[in-house]
Coordinates of N, CA and C in Angstrom, one line a residue:
X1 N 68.6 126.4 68.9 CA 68.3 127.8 68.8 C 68.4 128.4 70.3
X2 N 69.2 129.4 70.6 CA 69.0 130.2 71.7 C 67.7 130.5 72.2
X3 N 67.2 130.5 73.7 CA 66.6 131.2 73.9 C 66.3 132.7 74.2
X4 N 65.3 133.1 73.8 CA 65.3 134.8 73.7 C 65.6 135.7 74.8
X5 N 65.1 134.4 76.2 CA 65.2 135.2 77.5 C 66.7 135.5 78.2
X6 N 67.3 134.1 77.6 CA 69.2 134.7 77.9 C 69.7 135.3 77.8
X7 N 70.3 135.5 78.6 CA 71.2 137.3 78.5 C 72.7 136.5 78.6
X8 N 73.4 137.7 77.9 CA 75.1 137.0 78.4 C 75.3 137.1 79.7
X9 N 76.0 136.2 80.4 CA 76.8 136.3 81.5 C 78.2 136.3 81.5
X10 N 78.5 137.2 82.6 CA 80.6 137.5 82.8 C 80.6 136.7 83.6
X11 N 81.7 135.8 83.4 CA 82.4 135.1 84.1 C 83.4 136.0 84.7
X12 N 84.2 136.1 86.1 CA 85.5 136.9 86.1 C 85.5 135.9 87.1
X13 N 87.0 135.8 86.7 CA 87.8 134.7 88.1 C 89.1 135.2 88.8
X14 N 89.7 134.6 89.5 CA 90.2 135.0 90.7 C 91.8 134.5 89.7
X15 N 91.7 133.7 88.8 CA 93.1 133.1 88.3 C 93.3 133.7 86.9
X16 N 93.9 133.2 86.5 CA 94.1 133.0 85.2 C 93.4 131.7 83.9
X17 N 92.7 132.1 84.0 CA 91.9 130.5 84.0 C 90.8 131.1 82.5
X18 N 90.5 129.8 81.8 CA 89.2 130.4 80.6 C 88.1 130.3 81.1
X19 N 87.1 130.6 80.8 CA 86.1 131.1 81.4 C 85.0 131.2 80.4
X20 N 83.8 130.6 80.5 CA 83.0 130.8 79.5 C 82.1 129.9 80.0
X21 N 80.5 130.5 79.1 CA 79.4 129.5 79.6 C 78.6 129.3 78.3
X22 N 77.4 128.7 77.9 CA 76.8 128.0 77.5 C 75.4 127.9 77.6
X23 N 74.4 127.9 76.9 CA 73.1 127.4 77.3 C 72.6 126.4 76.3
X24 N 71.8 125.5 77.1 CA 70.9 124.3 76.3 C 70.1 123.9 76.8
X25 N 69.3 123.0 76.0 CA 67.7 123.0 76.3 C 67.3 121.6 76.6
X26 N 66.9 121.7 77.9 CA 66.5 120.8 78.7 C 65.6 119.8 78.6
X27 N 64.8 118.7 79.0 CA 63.2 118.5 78.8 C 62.4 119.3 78.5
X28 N 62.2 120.1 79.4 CA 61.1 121.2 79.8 C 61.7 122.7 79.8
X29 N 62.9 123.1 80.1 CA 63.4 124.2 80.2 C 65.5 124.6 79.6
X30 N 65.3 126.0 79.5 CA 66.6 126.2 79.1 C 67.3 126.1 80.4
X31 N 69.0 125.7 80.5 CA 70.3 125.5 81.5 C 71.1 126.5 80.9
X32 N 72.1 126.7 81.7 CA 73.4 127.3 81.4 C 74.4 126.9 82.4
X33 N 75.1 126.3 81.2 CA 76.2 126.0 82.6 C 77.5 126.7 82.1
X34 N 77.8 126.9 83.3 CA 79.3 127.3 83.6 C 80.7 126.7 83.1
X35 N 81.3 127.2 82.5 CA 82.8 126.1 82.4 C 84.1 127.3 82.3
X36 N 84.7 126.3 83.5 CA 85.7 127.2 83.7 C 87.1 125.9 84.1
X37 N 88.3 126.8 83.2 CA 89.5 125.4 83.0 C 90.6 126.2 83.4
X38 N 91.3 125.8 84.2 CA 92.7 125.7 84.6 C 93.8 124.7 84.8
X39 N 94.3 124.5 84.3 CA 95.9 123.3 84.2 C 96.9 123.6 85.4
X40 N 97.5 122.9 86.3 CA 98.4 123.1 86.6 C 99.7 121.9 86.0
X41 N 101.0 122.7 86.5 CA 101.9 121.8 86.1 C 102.7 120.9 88.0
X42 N 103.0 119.6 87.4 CA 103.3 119.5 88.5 C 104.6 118.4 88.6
X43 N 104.9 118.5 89.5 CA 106.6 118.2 89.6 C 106.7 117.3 91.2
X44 N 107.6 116.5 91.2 CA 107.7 115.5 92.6 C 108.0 116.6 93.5
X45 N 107.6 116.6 94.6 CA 108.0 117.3 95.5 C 108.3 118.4 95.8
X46 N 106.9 119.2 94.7 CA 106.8 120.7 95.0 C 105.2 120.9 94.7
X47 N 104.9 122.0 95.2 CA 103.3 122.3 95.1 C 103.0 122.6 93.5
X48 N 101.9 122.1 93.1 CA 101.6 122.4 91.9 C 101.3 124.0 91.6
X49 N 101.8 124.0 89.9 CA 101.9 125.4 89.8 C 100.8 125.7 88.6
X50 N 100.2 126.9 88.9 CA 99.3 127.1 87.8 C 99.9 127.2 86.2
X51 N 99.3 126.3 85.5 CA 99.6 126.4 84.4 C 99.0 127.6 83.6
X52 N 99.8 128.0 82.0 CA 98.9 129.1 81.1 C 97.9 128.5 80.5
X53 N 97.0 129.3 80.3 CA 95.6 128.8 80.5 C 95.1 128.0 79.5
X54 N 94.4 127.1 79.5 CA 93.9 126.2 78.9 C 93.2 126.8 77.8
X55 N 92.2 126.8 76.8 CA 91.4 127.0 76.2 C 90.6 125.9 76.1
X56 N 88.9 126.2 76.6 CA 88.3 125.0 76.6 C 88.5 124.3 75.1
X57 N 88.0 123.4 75.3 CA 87.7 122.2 74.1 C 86.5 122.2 73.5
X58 N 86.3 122.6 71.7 CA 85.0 121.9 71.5 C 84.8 120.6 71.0
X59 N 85.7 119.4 71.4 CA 85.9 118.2 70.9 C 86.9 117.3 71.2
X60 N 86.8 116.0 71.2 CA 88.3 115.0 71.8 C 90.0 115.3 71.2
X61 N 90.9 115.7 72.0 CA 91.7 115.9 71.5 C 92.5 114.4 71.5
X62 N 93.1 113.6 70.5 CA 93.1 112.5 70.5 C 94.4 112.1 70.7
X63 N 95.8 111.2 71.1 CA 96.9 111.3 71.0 C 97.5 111.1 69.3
X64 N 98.7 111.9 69.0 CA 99.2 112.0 67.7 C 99.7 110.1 66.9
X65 N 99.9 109.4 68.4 CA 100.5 108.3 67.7 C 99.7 107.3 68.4
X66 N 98.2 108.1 69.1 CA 97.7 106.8 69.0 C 96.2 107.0 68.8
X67 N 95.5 107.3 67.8 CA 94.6 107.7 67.2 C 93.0 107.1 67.7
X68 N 93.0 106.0 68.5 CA 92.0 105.3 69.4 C 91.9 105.9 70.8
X69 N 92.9 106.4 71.7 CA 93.2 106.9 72.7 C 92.8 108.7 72.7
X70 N 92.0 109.1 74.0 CA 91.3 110.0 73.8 C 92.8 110.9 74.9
X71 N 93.4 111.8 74.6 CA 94.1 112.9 75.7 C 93.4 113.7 76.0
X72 N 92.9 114.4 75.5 CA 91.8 115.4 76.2 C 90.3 115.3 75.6
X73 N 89.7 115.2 76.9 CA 88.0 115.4 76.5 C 87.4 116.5 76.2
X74 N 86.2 116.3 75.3 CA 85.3 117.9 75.0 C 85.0 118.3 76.1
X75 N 85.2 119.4 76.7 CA 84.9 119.9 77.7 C 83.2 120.7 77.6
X76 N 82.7 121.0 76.6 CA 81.7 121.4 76.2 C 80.3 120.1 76.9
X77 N 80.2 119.9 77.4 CA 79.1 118.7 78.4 C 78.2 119.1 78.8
X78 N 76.8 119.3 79.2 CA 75.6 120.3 79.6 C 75.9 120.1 81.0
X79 N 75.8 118.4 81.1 CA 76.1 118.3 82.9 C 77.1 117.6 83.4
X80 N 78.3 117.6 84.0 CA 78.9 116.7 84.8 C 79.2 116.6 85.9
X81 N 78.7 115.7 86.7 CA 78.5 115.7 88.3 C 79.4 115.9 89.0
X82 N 80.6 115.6 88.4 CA 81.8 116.1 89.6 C 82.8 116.8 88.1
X83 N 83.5 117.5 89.0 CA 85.0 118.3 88.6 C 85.5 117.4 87.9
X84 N 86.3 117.0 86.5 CA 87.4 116.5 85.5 C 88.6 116.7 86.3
X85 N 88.9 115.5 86.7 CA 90.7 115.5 86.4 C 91.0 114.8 85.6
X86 N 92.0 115.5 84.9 CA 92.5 114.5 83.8 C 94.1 114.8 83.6
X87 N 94.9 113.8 83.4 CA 96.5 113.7 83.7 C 96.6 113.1 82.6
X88 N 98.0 114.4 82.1 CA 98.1 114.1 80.5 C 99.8 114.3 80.7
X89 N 100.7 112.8 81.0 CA 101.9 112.7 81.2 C 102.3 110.9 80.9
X90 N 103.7 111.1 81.9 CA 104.5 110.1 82.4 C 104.3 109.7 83.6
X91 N 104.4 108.4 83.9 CA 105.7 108.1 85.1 C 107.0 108.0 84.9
X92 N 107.8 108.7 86.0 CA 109.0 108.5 85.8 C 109.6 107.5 86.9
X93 N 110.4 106.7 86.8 CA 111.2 105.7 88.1 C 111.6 106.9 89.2
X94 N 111.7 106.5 89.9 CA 113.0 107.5 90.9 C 114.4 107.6 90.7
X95 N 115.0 108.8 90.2 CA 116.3 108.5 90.3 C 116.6 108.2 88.6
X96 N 115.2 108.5 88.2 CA 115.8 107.9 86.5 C 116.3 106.2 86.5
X97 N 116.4 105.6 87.7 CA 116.8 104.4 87.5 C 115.8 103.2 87.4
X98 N 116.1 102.5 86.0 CA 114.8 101.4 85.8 C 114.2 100.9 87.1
X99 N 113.1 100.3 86.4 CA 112.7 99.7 87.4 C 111.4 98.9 87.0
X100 N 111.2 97.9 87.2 CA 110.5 96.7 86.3 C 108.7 97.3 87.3
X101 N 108.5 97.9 88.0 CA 106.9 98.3 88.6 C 107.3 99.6 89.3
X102 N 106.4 100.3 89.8 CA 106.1 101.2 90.6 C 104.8 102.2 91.2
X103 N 104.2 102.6 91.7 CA 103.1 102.9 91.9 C 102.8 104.0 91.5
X104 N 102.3 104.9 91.3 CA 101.9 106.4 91.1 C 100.9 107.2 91.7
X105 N 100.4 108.4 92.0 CA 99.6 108.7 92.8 C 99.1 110.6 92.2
X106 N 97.7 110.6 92.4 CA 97.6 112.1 92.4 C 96.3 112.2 93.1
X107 N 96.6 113.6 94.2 CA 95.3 113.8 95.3 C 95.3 115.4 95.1
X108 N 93.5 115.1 94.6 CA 93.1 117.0 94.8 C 91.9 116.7 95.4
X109 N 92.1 117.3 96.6 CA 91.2 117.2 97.4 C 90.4 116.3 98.1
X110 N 89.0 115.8 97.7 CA 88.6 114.5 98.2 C 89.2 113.5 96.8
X111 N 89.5 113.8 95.9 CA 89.9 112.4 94.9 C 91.2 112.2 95.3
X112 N 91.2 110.6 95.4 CA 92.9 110.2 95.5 C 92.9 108.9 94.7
X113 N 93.6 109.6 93.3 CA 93.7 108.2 92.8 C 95.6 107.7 92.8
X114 N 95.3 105.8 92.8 CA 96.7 105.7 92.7 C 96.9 104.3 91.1
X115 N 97.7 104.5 90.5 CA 97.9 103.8 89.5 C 99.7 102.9 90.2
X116 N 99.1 101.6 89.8 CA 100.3 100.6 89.4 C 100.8 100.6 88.6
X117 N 101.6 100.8 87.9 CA 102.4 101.2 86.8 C 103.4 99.8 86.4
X118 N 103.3 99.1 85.8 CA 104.4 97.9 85.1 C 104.7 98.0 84.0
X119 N 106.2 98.0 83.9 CA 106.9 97.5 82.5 C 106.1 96.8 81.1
X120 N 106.2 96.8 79.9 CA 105.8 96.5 79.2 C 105.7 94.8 79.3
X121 N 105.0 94.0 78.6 CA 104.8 92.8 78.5 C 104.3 92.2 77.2
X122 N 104.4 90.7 77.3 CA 104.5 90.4 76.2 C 103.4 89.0 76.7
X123 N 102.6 88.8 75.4 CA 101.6 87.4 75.7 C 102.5 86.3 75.3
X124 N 102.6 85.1 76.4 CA 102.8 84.2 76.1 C 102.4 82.7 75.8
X125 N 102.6 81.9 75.1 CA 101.6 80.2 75.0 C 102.8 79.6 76.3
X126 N 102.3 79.1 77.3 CA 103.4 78.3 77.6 C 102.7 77.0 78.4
X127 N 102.9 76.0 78.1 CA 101.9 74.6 78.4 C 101.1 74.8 77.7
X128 N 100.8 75.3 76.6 CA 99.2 75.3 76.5 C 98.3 76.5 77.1
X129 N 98.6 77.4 78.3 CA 98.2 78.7 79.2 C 98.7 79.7 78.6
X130 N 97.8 81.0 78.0 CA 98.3 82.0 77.7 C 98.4 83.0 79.0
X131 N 100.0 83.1 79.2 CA 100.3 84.0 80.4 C 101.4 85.6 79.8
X132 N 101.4 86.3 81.0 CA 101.9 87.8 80.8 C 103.5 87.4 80.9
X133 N 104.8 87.7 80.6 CA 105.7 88.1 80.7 C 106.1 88.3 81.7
X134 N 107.2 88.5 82.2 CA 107.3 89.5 83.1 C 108.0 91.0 83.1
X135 N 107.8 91.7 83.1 CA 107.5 93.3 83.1 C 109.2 93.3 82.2
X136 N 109.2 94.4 81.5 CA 110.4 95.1 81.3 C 110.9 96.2 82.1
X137 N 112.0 96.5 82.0 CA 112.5 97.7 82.7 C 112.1 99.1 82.0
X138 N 112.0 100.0 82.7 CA 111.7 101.3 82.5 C 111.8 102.9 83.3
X139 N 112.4 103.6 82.4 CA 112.6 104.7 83.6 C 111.3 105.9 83.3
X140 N 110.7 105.5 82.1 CA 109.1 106.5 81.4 C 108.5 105.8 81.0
X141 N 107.3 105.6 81.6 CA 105.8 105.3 80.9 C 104.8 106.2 80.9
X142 N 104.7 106.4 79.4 CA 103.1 107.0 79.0 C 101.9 107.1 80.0
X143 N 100.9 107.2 80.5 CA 100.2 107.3 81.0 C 99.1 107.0 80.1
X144 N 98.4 106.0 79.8 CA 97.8 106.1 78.7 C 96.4 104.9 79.2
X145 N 95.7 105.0 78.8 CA 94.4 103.4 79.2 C 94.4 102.4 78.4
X146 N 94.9 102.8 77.2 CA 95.0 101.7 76.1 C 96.3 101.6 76.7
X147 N 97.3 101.2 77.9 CA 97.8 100.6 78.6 C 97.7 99.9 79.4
X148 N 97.0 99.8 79.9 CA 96.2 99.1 81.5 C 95.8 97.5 80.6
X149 N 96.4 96.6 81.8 CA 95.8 95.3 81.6 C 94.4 95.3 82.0
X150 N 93.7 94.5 81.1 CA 92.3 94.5 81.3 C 91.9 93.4 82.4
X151 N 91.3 94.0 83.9 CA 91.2 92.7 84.6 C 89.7 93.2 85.0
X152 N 88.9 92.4 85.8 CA 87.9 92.7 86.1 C 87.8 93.9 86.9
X153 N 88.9 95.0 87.5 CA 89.3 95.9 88.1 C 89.1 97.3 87.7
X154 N 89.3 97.0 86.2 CA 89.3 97.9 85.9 C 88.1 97.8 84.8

């Protein structure tokens, strides 16, 4: 139930961006938080471009062919301590031309994350040791977590 004392708040922003807030009830007292979403699109070797505007989320947007894998989170959260990035794509090789690994990379601001990217694989018995394959060729990979080898790393 709302509280009585809340008033609406305008958001106006400087972008093109959605914009909308929220209130909920604390321990002890009512919050409101702020949520405001903008996508950019982005391409090798040019500045990212604002994308058309998102619409927040009230819930996991899930992928179509892979129903365990989350693509977009509820953005609806009371608190989260830092800013969402979230990258909803490919890697591509360079050049379109296979390539059995490669690294990938995205930096906004103080976050720099970089992902190792390898070819598909396959489990093997060999002696008796179950070991990985070695990588297939590839000029697109999903970007996905239900991809990632599971090592203590991650």
């Amino acid at each position: 139930m709302p509280s009585p004392e809340l008033q609406p708040v305008a958001i106006i922003t400087s972008c093109d961006a959605d914009a909308t807030c929220f209130a909920w009830r604390g321990r002890k007292r009512w919050w409101l938080t702020a949520l405001v979403k903008v996508g950019f699109r982005l391409r090798l070797g040019t500045t990212a471009v604002l994308a058309d505007p998102q619409p927040a989320l009230t819930g996991e947007i899930l992928f179509e062919d892979d129903e365990d894998a989350v693509c977009l989170p509820d953005d609806f959260v009371p608190v989260k301590r830092r800013v969402d990035v979230v990258v909803v794509g490919s890697a591509y090789a360079p050049n379109r031309q296979p390539v059995t690994e490669l690294e990938v990379g995205l930096k906004v601001a103080a976050i720099d994350k970089r992902l190792h990217i390898r070819g598909d694989r396959q489990w093997q018995r060999i002696a008796g040791q179950l070991r990985a394959s070695e990588p297939q060729p590839f000029t697109e990979m999903p970007l996905r977590a239900g991809r990632a080898l599971r090592t203590g790393d991650n």
